[in-house]
């Protein structure tokens, strides 16, 4: 068998096909250009490169500033605020928080670890709040730039075939007094009509084929942006109130005066950057407190119907006193602070003499109502009594009477027959240890019981004007008088007015974005066989159920502006109208 000669021709180039050089080169090149496969046969060339720290930060920013993330954070903020309405909050009512710890000694410390008694100032609520703020700002700024560019962009070009659009109409203009309106005149008139209807219009071309392109609905995006900017404003206003506002509580007995200073508050919760020097010097004196009870209904007899606190206010040290009324849900507004009526009760006025015969205490003692007939828990601590400190606890019965078992109860919320039913104690109250105490709880661990039902001396029962001598010459207690008191909540929030303004703007922006349609209109001049006319079409950007009505209104205006010939029986006309329906 003859062998084939693979020796290259002397004139053949080294890289010519079929030569040894080309074969070697082909092998080498082929080996180099073959796609390498990694483990598992995967194509490494298609793998995405590692993001790196900067790329990862850019990806996180993109995700954070997306609208779905902003909506999710807004929903999460609403859910995170729910525990604030379930558990008592220290800033609003610290006494209820203390009572919650007493009633729930096991769960309360755990709830406190998760800051559920300080929800709105907690780290996790603040984190959601700040992330939402950043997300909204990151969403808004690019949209503002995009919309500003859209406002400068002319309306889109006129389509070549308007009859393909949903709302299409063609009108033939009839001659008036033997003359047809000029081409430029028709275009100028159409341009003016669309401008009057709120469209941003632009006339294009001249002569046959000239057109007007118009667009409206830019306020839709402006309303949308206003809504989101207002949300940012609400967040900033809330932060302003939390930083520079304050809140406090105070119990005011009839005849007492509250002066707006730190030492006058029973509890006080300042904002992060609050300065006590900024407290406005006003005063509120409780002259009288009236409660209107239901005396006619059989099913709700004795239920309170109205609460009215008659007060005298001074808005500054030099101001004239003013008589005002404070009611539930009708706060006093004094120098930027709101004074709310949040509670009321009775404060029996007692005088306590110690074992030496000296007056150790004299004044009203706030009692806490326990039921609808104002059976009230009373605790009186007398740390200045000598030789031993004295303490009293029991109940105030506004209308005292006996039940079938011989126990004292109150039969009516009005003070018809007020009585004090008390136990007395002598010893160490524990107030000198430096440990805070609840003023409505008497710690009797280091005290000796002097009066109670279990003692030979029995319990103390006092009517107004009566005095009881304590056993073992420990002293005496006198029930002098009975007054009413009110509990007020005082809040100063510099962010309240901005919140109201931004909330109103948000509602306006939302309404504009929901009810403003985005539409485009094109009007084109036609001139076929000497018959001049116009054709126009409308296109909605999004859902617009009123687009057909707008087309009819434009047709009515055009027919009123120019004399229009009988409507032609055109397949294209029918096609456009069918699409409109």
Coordinates of C-alpha atoms in Angstrom, one line a residue:
X1 CA 0.0 0.0 0.0
X2 CA 1.3 3.4 -0.9
X3 CA 2.1 5.8 1.9
X4 CA 0.8 9.3 1.9
X5 CA 3.5 12.0 2.0
X6 CA 2.9 14.5 4.8
X7 CA 5.9 16.6 4.0
X8 CA 4.8 20.1 3.4
X9 CA 5.4 21.7 0.0
X10 CA 8.3 24.1 0.1
X11 CA 6.1 27.0 -0.9
X12 CA 3.4 26.3 1.7
X13 CA 3.4 28.6 4.7
X14 CA 4.1 27.0 8.0
X15 CA 0.6 27.6 9.3
X16 CA -1.2 26.5 6.3
X17 CA -3.9 23.9 6.8
X18 CA -2.7 20.4 6.7
X19 CA 0.8 21.2 7.6
X20 CA 2.6 20.0 10.6
X21 CA 3.0 23.5 11.9
X22 CA -0.7 24.1 11.7
X23 CA -1.4 20.8 13.4
X24 CA 0.8 21.6 16.3
X25 CA -0.5 25.1 16.5
X26 CA -4.0 23.8 16.3
X27 CA -3.4 21.4 19.1
X28 CA -1.7 24.0 21.2
X29 CA -4.4 26.6 20.5
X30 CA -7.2 24.1 20.9
X31 CA -5.7 23.0 24.3
X32 CA -5.5 26.5 25.4
X33 CA -8.9 27.6 24.3
X34 CA -10.8 24.7 25.6
X35 CA -13.2 25.6 28.5
X36 CA -11.8 24.4 31.7
X37 CA -14.2 22.6 34.0
X38 CA -14.0 22.7 37.7
X39 CA -15.0 20.1 40.2
X40 CA -18.2 18.5 39.4
X41 CA -17.9 19.5 35.7
X42 CA -19.2 23.0 36.3
X43 CA -18.2 25.8 34.0
X44 CA -16.0 28.2 35.9
X45 CA -16.2 30.9 33.2
X46 CA -19.9 31.5 33.9
X47 CA -19.4 31.8 37.6
X48 CA -20.0 35.4 39.0
X49 CA -17.0 37.1 40.5
X50 CA -16.9 37.6 44.3
X51 CA -18.7 40.8 45.3
X52 CA -16.0 42.0 47.7
X53 CA -16.7 44.4 50.6
X54 CA -17.6 47.4 48.4
X55 CA -19.9 45.3 46.2
X56 CA -21.6 43.8 49.2
X57 CA -22.3 47.2 50.7
X58 CA -23.7 48.4 47.4
X59 CA -26.0 45.4 47.2
X60 CA -27.2 46.0 50.8
X61 CA -27.9 49.6 50.0
X62 CA -29.8 48.6 46.9
X63 CA -32.0 46.2 48.9
X64 CA -32.5 48.6 51.7
X65 CA -33.6 51.5 49.5
X66 CA -36.1 49.5 47.5
X67 CA -39.8 50.3 47.8
X68 CA -40.7 46.7 48.9
X69 CA -38.2 47.0 51.8
X70 CA -39.6 50.4 52.8
X71 CA -43.2 49.0 52.9
X72 CA -42.0 45.9 54.9
X73 CA -40.3 48.2 57.4
X74 CA -43.4 50.3 57.7
X75 CA -45.5 47.3 58.4
X76 CA -42.8 46.0 60.8
X77 CA -42.9 49.3 62.7
X78 CA -46.6 49.1 63.1
X79 CA -46.3 45.6 64.5
X80 CA -43.5 46.6 66.8
X81 CA -45.7 49.3 68.3
X82 CA -48.3 46.8 69.4
X83 CA -46.5 45.8 72.7
X84 CA -46.7 49.5 73.7
X85 CA -50.5 49.2 73.9
X86 CA -50.3 45.8 75.7
X87 CA -47.8 46.5 78.4
X88 CA -47.7 49.6 80.7
X89 CA -45.0 52.1 79.6
X90 CA -42.7 53.8 82.1
X91 CA -42.9 57.1 80.4
X92 CA -46.7 57.2 80.4
X93 CA -47.5 55.5 83.8
X94 CA -44.5 54.4 85.9
X95 CA -46.9 53.4 88.7
X96 CA -48.6 50.8 86.6
X97 CA -45.2 49.4 85.6
X98 CA -44.3 49.1 89.3
X99 CA -47.6 47.4 90.0
X100 CA -47.0 45.0 87.1
X101 CA -43.7 43.9 88.7
X102 CA -45.6 43.3 92.0
X103 CA -48.3 41.3 90.3
X104 CA -46.0 39.4 87.9
X105 CA -42.6 38.9 89.7
X106 CA -41.5 36.1 87.4
X107 CA -42.3 37.4 84.0
X108 CA -41.8 41.2 84.5
X109 CA -38.0 41.0 84.7
X110 CA -37.8 39.0 81.5
X111 CA -40.2 41.5 79.8
X112 CA -38.0 44.3 81.0
X113 CA -34.9 42.7 79.5
X114 CA -36.6 43.0 76.1
X115 CA -37.5 46.6 76.9
X116 CA -41.2 45.9 76.6
X117 CA -41.9 48.6 79.3
X118 CA -40.0 51.1 77.2
X119 CA -41.1 50.1 73.7
X120 CA -40.9 53.4 71.9
X121 CA -37.4 54.2 73.2
X122 CA -36.1 50.6 73.0
X123 CA -33.1 49.7 70.9
X124 CA -35.0 47.3 68.6
X125 CA -37.8 49.8 67.9
X126 CA -35.3 52.6 67.3
X127 CA -33.4 50.3 64.8
X128 CA -36.6 49.7 62.8
X129 CA -37.4 53.4 63.0
X130 CA -33.9 54.4 61.7
X131 CA -33.9 51.8 58.9
X132 CA -37.3 52.9 57.7
X133 CA -36.1 56.5 57.6
X134 CA -33.0 55.6 55.6
X135 CA -35.0 53.4 53.3
X136 CA -37.6 56.1 52.6
X137 CA -34.9 58.7 51.9
X138 CA -33.0 56.3 49.6
X139 CA -36.3 55.6 47.7
X140 CA -37.3 59.2 47.4
X141 CA -34.2 60.9 46.2
X142 CA -33.8 58.8 43.0
X143 CA -37.5 59.2 42.2
X144 CA -37.3 63.0 42.6
X145 CA -34.4 63.1 40.1
X146 CA -36.3 60.8 37.7
X147 CA -39.5 62.9 37.9
X148 CA -37.6 66.2 37.5
X149 CA -36.1 64.8 34.3
X150 CA -39.5 63.6 33.1
X151 CA -40.9 67.1 33.7
X152 CA -38.3 68.5 31.3
X153 CA -38.8 65.8 28.7
X154 CA -41.3 66.7 25.9
X155 CA -44.3 64.5 25.3
X156 CA -43.6 61.4 23.3
X157 CA -43.7 61.5 19.5
X158 CA -46.9 61.1 17.6
X159 CA -47.5 57.4 16.5
X160 CA -47.7 56.8 12.8
X161 CA -51.1 55.0 13.0
X162 CA -53.3 56.5 15.7
X163 CA -56.1 54.1 14.8
X164 CA -54.3 51.4 16.7
X165 CA -54.7 53.1 20.0
X166 CA -57.6 52.3 22.4
X167 CA -59.6 55.6 22.1
X168 CA -59.4 56.8 18.5
X169 CA -61.6 59.3 16.6
X170 CA -61.5 60.9 13.2
X171 CA -63.4 64.1 12.3
X172 CA -63.7 65.8 9.0
X173 CA -63.9 69.6 9.1
X174 CA -66.5 71.2 7.0
X175 CA -66.1 74.5 5.2
X176 CA -67.5 77.5 7.0
X177 CA -68.7 80.3 4.8
X178 CA -67.1 78.5 1.9
X179 CA -63.6 78.4 3.5
X180 CA -61.7 75.7 5.5
X181 CA -59.7 76.7 8.5
X182 CA -56.0 76.9 7.8
X183 CA -53.7 74.0 8.7
X184 CA -51.6 76.0 11.1
X185 CA -54.8 77.4 12.6
X186 CA -56.2 73.9 13.3
X187 CA -53.0 72.8 15.0
X188 CA -52.8 76.0 17.1
X189 CA -56.4 75.7 18.2
X190 CA -56.0 72.0 19.2
X191 CA -52.8 73.0 21.1
X192 CA -54.7 75.7 22.9
X193 CA -57.6 73.4 23.8
X194 CA -55.3 70.7 25.3
X195 CA -53.4 73.3 27.3
X196 CA -56.7 74.6 28.8
X197 CA -57.5 71.0 29.8
X198 CA -54.3 70.7 31.8
X199 CA -52.2 68.9 29.3
X200 CA -48.6 69.7 28.7
X201 CA -48.8 70.0 24.9
X202 CA -46.3 70.5 22.1
X203 CA -47.1 71.3 18.4
X204 CA -45.0 69.5 15.9
X205 CA -44.6 69.9 12.1
X206 CA -46.6 72.1 9.7
X207 CA -49.0 71.5 6.9
X208 CA -50.5 68.1 6.3
X209 CA -49.3 65.6 8.9
X210 CA -48.7 68.2 11.6
X211 CA -49.7 67.1 15.0
X212 CA -50.0 68.0 18.7
X213 CA -48.6 65.7 21.4
X214 CA -49.9 66.2 24.9
X215 CA -49.6 64.5 28.2
X216 CA -51.0 65.1 31.7
X217 CA -51.0 63.4 35.1
X218 CA -47.5 64.5 36.3
X219 CA -49.1 65.6 39.5
X220 CA -49.8 61.9 40.2
X221 CA -46.1 61.2 40.8
X222 CA -45.8 64.6 42.7
X223 CA -48.6 63.4 45.0
X224 CA -46.8 60.1 45.4
X225 CA -43.6 61.8 46.3
X226 CA -45.4 64.2 48.6
X227 CA -46.9 61.2 50.5
X228 CA -43.5 59.6 51.0
X229 CA -41.8 62.8 51.9
X230 CA -44.5 63.5 54.4
X231 CA -43.9 60.0 56.0
X232 CA -40.2 61.1 56.4
X233 CA -41.5 64.3 58.0
X234 CA -43.7 62.4 60.4
X235 CA -40.7 60.3 61.4
X236 CA -38.5 63.4 61.9
X237 CA -41.2 65.1 63.9
X238 CA -41.6 62.0 66.2
X239 CA -37.9 62.1 66.7
X240 CA -38.0 65.8 67.5
X241 CA -40.7 65.2 70.1
X242 CA -38.8 62.3 71.7
X243 CA -35.6 64.3 71.8
X244 CA -36.8 67.7 73.2
X245 CA -40.2 66.9 74.7
X246 CA -41.1 65.7 78.2
X247 CA -44.0 64.0 80.1
X248 CA -44.9 63.9 83.7
X249 CA -47.6 63.0 86.2
X250 CA -49.0 64.8 89.2
X251 CA -51.8 64.3 91.8
X252 CA -53.5 67.6 92.7
X253 CA -55.8 67.8 95.7
X254 CA -58.5 70.4 96.0
X255 CA -56.9 73.7 97.2
X256 CA -53.4 72.7 96.1
X257 CA -51.4 74.4 93.3
X258 CA -49.1 72.7 90.8
X259 CA -46.1 74.8 89.7
X260 CA -44.3 73.6 86.5
X261 CA -40.9 72.7 88.0
X262 CA -39.1 69.4 88.3
X263 CA -39.7 69.1 92.0
X264 CA -43.4 69.5 91.6
X265 CA -43.9 66.3 89.5
X266 CA -44.7 62.9 91.1
X267 CA -42.9 61.3 88.1
X268 CA -41.1 62.9 85.2
X269 CA -39.8 61.5 81.9
X270 CA -37.6 63.9 79.9
X271 CA -36.6 63.6 76.3
X272 CA -33.1 62.7 75.3
X273 CA -31.9 66.3 74.9
X274 CA -34.4 67.9 77.3
X275 CA -33.1 70.8 79.3
X276 CA -34.9 71.6 82.6
X277 CA -34.2 75.3 82.0
X278 CA -36.8 75.2 79.2
X279 CA -39.7 74.5 81.5
X280 CA -42.3 77.2 81.2
X281 CA -43.2 78.8 84.6
X282 CA -47.0 78.3 84.8
X283 CA -49.2 77.1 87.6
X284 CA -52.5 75.2 88.0
X285 CA -54.7 75.4 91.1
X286 CA -57.5 72.9 91.6
X287 CA -60.4 74.8 93.1
X288 CA -63.1 72.1 92.9
X289 CA -63.7 68.8 91.3
X290 CA -67.2 67.7 90.3
X291 CA -68.5 64.3 89.2
X292 CA -72.0 63.9 87.7
X293 CA -73.4 60.4 88.5
X294 CA -76.3 58.7 86.8
X295 CA -79.3 58.9 89.2
X296 CA -82.1 57.9 86.8
X297 CA -81.1 54.7 85.0
X298 CA -81.9 51.5 86.7
X299 CA -79.2 49.5 85.0
X300 CA -76.4 52.1 85.3
X301 CA -77.4 53.8 88.5
X302 CA -74.4 55.4 90.1
X303 CA -72.2 55.3 87.0
X304 CA -70.2 58.5 86.4
X305 CA -71.4 60.6 83.4
X306 CA -69.1 63.6 83.5
X307 CA -65.9 64.8 85.2
X308 CA -65.2 68.5 85.6
X309 CA -62.1 70.1 87.3
X310 CA -62.5 73.8 88.0
X311 CA -59.0 75.2 88.0
X312 CA -57.2 78.6 88.2
X313 CA -54.2 78.9 85.9
X314 CA -51.4 81.4 85.6
X315 CA -49.5 81.3 82.4
X316 CA -46.5 83.2 83.8
X317 CA -45.6 84.5 87.3
X318 CA -46.8 88.0 86.3
X319 CA -50.0 86.9 84.4
X320 CA -53.5 87.4 85.7
X321 CA -55.2 84.3 87.0
X322 CA -57.7 82.7 84.7
X323 CA -60.7 80.4 85.6
X324 CA -60.8 77.3 83.3
X325 CA -62.3 73.9 83.2
X326 CA -60.5 70.6 82.7
X327 CA -62.4 67.6 81.3
X328 CA -61.7 64.2 80.0
X329 CA -60.5 64.4 76.4
X330 CA -60.5 68.2 76.7
X331 CA -57.0 69.0 78.0
X332 CA -55.7 72.4 79.1
X333 CA -53.1 73.8 76.7
X334 CA -50.6 76.0 78.6
X335 CA -47.4 77.3 77.1
X336 CA -46.9 74.5 74.7
X337 CA -47.9 71.7 77.2
X338 CA -51.1 69.7 77.3
X339 CA -52.6 68.9 80.7
X340 CA -54.8 65.8 80.6
X341 CA -57.3 64.6 83.2
X342 CA -56.5 60.9 83.7
X343 CA -57.8 60.0 87.2
X344 CA -59.6 61.1 90.3
X345 CA -60.5 60.0 93.8
X346 CA -60.8 61.0 97.4
X347 CA -58.1 62.4 99.7
X348 CA -59.0 62.2 103.4
X349 CA -57.4 64.9 105.5
X350 CA -55.9 63.4 108.7
X351 CA -53.9 64.7 111.6
X352 CA -51.5 62.2 113.3
X353 CA -50.0 62.9 116.7
X354 CA -47.1 60.8 118.0
X355 CA -46.5 59.3 121.4
X356 CA -45.1 62.6 122.6
X357 CA -48.3 64.4 121.7
X358 CA -46.7 66.3 118.8
X359 CA -48.2 66.7 115.4
X360 CA -46.2 64.3 113.2
X361 CA -48.4 64.6 110.1
X362 CA -51.3 66.7 109.0
X363 CA -52.7 66.9 105.5
X364 CA -54.5 65.0 102.8
X365 CA -53.7 61.4 102.0
X366 CA -54.4 60.2 98.5
X367 CA -56.5 57.0 98.4
X368 CA -56.8 54.8 95.3
X369 CA -60.3 53.8 94.2
X370 CA -60.8 50.0 93.9
X371 CA -64.3 49.8 92.5
X372 CA -67.2 51.8 90.9
X373 CA -68.4 53.0 94.3
X374 CA -65.0 54.5 95.1
X375 CA -64.1 52.1 97.9
X376 CA -60.5 53.4 98.2
X377 CA -57.3 51.9 99.4
X378 CA -55.5 54.3 101.9
X379 CA -51.9 54.1 103.1
X380 CA -50.5 56.8 105.5
X381 CA -46.8 56.7 106.5
X382 CA -45.7 58.9 109.4
X383 CA -41.8 58.7 109.5
X384 CA -41.5 61.8 111.8
X385 CA -43.5 60.2 114.7
X386 CA -41.6 59.6 118.0
X387 CA -40.6 57.5 119.7
X388 CA -41.6 55.0 116.9
X389 CA -42.7 55.6 113.4
X390 CA -46.3 55.0 112.6
X391 CA -48.1 53.6 109.7
X392 CA -51.8 53.2 108.7
X393 CA -53.5 51.2 106.0
X394 CA -57.1 50.4 105.2
X395 CA -60.0 51.7 103.3
X396 CA -62.0 54.9 102.8
X397 CA -65.7 54.2 102.4
X398 CA -67.4 57.3 100.9
X399 CA -70.9 56.1 101.8
X400 CA -70.3 53.6 104.7
X401 CA -72.8 50.8 105.4
X402 CA -72.7 47.2 106.6
X403 CA -73.3 44.2 104.5
X404 CA -75.1 41.0 105.7
X405 CA -71.9 39.7 107.3
X406 CA -71.3 42.9 109.2
X407 CA -68.4 44.1 107.1
X408 CA -68.1 47.7 106.1
X409 CA -68.8 48.5 102.4
X410 CA -69.5 51.6 100.4
X411 CA -73.0 51.9 99.0
X412 CA -72.5 55.0 96.8
X413 CA -69.6 56.8 95.1
X414 CA -70.7 60.2 96.6
X415 CA -69.4 61.1 100.0
X416 CA -72.7 60.8 101.9
X417 CA -71.3 59.0 105.0
X418 CA -67.5 58.8 104.7
X419 CA -65.7 56.6 107.1
X420 CA -62.1 55.4 107.5
X421 CA -61.5 51.7 108.3
X422 CA -57.8 51.4 109.2
X423 CA -55.2 49.2 110.8
X424 CA -52.3 50.9 112.6
X425 CA -48.6 49.9 113.0
X426 CA -45.6 51.1 114.9
X427 CA -42.0 50.5 114.2
X428 CA -39.6 51.0 111.3
X429 CA -41.2 52.0 108.0
X430 CA -38.0 51.4 106.1
X431 CA -38.0 54.8 104.5
X432 CA -34.6 55.7 106.0
X433 CA -32.8 52.9 104.2
X434 CA -32.5 54.8 100.9
X435 CA -34.5 52.2 99.0
X436 CA -37.4 53.6 96.9
X437 CA -40.8 52.6 98.1
X438 CA -44.3 52.6 96.6
X439 CA -46.3 55.2 98.5
X440 CA -49.4 53.1 98.2
X441 CA -47.8 50.0 99.8
X442 CA -47.0 49.8 103.5
X443 CA -44.1 47.4 104.4
X444 CA -45.0 46.0 107.8
X445 CA -42.1 43.5 108.1
X446 CA -40.3 45.6 110.8
X447 CA -43.5 47.0 112.4
X448 CA -45.8 45.9 115.2
X449 CA -49.5 45.7 114.6
X450 CA -51.5 47.9 117.0
X451 CA -55.0 47.9 115.5
X452 CA -56.8 45.3 113.4
X453 CA -59.6 42.9 113.6
X454 CA -57.3 40.2 115.0
X455 CA -56.1 42.5 117.9
X456 CA -58.0 43.1 121.1
X457 CA -58.1 46.8 120.4
X458 CA -59.9 46.0 117.1
X459 CA -59.7 48.1 113.9
X460 CA -60.0 51.9 113.7
X461 CA -63.3 53.3 112.4
X462 CA -63.4 57.0 112.1
X463 CA -66.1 59.4 110.8
X464 CA -65.3 63.0 109.8
X465 CA -64.3 65.0 112.9
X466 CA -63.5 62.0 115.1
X467 CA -60.2 61.1 116.8
X468 CA -58.9 57.7 117.8
X469 CA -56.2 57.2 120.5
X470 CA -53.8 54.4 119.5
X471 CA -53.0 51.6 122.0
X472 CA -49.9 51.8 124.3
X473 CA -49.9 55.6 124.1
X474 CA -48.4 55.4 120.6
X475 CA -50.3 58.5 119.5
X476 CA -53.6 59.4 117.8
X477 CA -55.2 59.9 114.4
X478 CA -58.0 62.4 113.6
X479 CA -60.2 62.4 110.5
X480 CA -60.4 66.1 109.8
X481 CA -62.1 66.4 106.4
X482 CA -62.5 64.8 103.0
X483 CA -61.4 66.3 99.7
X484 CA -61.2 65.2 96.1
X485 CA -58.2 65.0 94.0
X486 CA -57.3 64.7 90.3
X487 CA -54.5 62.9 88.6
X488 CA -53.1 64.8 85.6
X489 CA -50.7 63.8 82.8
X490 CA -48.6 66.6 81.4
X491 CA -47.0 66.3 78.0
X492 CA -45.0 68.8 76.0
X493 CA -44.2 67.6 72.5
X494 CA -42.7 70.0 70.0
X495 CA -43.2 67.5 67.2
X496 CA -47.0 67.4 67.6
X497 CA -47.8 70.3 65.3
X498 CA -45.3 69.2 62.6
X499 CA -46.8 65.6 62.8
X500 CA -50.3 67.0 62.2
X501 CA -49.0 69.1 59.2
X502 CA -47.1 66.2 57.6
X503 CA -50.0 63.8 58.2
X504 CA -52.3 66.2 56.4
X505 CA -49.9 66.5 53.6
X506 CA -49.6 62.7 53.4
X507 CA -53.4 62.4 53.0
X508 CA -53.4 65.0 50.3
X509 CA -50.6 63.4 48.5
X510 CA -52.2 60.0 48.7
X511 CA -55.5 61.3 47.4
X512 CA -53.7 63.1 44.5
X513 CA -51.7 59.9 43.6
X514 CA -54.8 57.8 43.7
X515 CA -57.3 60.0 41.8
X516 CA -55.0 61.7 39.2
X517 CA -55.0 59.8 35.9
X518 CA -51.9 59.7 33.7
X519 CA -52.9 60.2 30.0
X520 CA -51.5 60.9 26.6
X521 CA -53.3 62.6 23.7
X522 CA -52.2 63.0 20.1
X523 CA -54.0 65.1 17.5
X524 CA -53.0 64.8 13.9
X525 CA -54.0 66.9 10.9
X526 CA -55.3 65.0 7.9
X527 CA -55.8 66.2 4.3
X528 CA -57.0 63.5 1.9
X529 CA -58.3 64.5 -1.5
X530 CA -58.8 68.1 -0.4
X531 CA -60.9 67.0 2.6
X532 CA -59.3 68.5 5.7
X533 CA -59.8 66.8 9.1
X534 CA -58.2 65.7 12.3
X535 CA -57.7 62.4 14.0
X536 CA -57.0 62.1 17.7
X537 CA -56.3 59.2 20.1
X538 CA -55.9 58.8 23.8
X539 CA -53.7 56.4 25.8
X540 CA -53.8 55.8 29.5
X541 CA -50.7 55.0 31.5
X542 CA -52.2 52.5 33.9
X543 CA -55.8 51.9 34.8
X544 CA -58.0 54.8 33.8
X545 CA -61.8 54.0 33.7
X546 CA -62.5 57.6 32.7
X547 CA -60.5 57.6 29.5
X548 CA -63.5 57.0 27.3
X549 CA -65.3 60.0 29.0
X550 CA -62.3 62.1 28.2
X551 CA -62.3 61.1 24.6
X552 CA -66.0 62.0 24.3
X553 CA -65.4 65.4 26.0
X554 CA -62.5 66.2 23.6
X555 CA -64.7 65.2 20.6
X556 CA -67.5 67.5 21.9
X557 CA -65.1 70.4 22.2
X558 CA -63.6 69.8 18.8
X559 CA -67.0 69.6 17.2
X560 CA -68.0 72.8 18.9
X561 CA -64.8 74.5 17.7
X562 CA -65.0 73.6 14.0
X563 CA -67.9 72.8 11.8
X564 CA -67.7 69.0 11.4
X565 CA -69.0 67.0 8.5
X566 CA -71.1 63.9 8.9
X567 CA -69.1 61.2 10.6
X568 CA -67.5 58.9 8.0
X569 CA -68.3 55.3 7.9
X570 CA -64.7 54.1 8.3
X571 CA -63.4 50.7 9.3
X572 CA -60.6 52.4 11.1
X573 CA -63.0 54.6 13.1
X574 CA -64.9 51.5 14.2
X575 CA -61.7 49.7 15.0
X576 CA -60.6 52.5 17.4
X577 CA -64.0 52.7 19.0
X578 CA -64.2 49.0 19.5
X579 CA -60.8 49.0 21.2
X580 CA -62.0 51.8 23.4
X581 CA -64.8 49.6 24.6

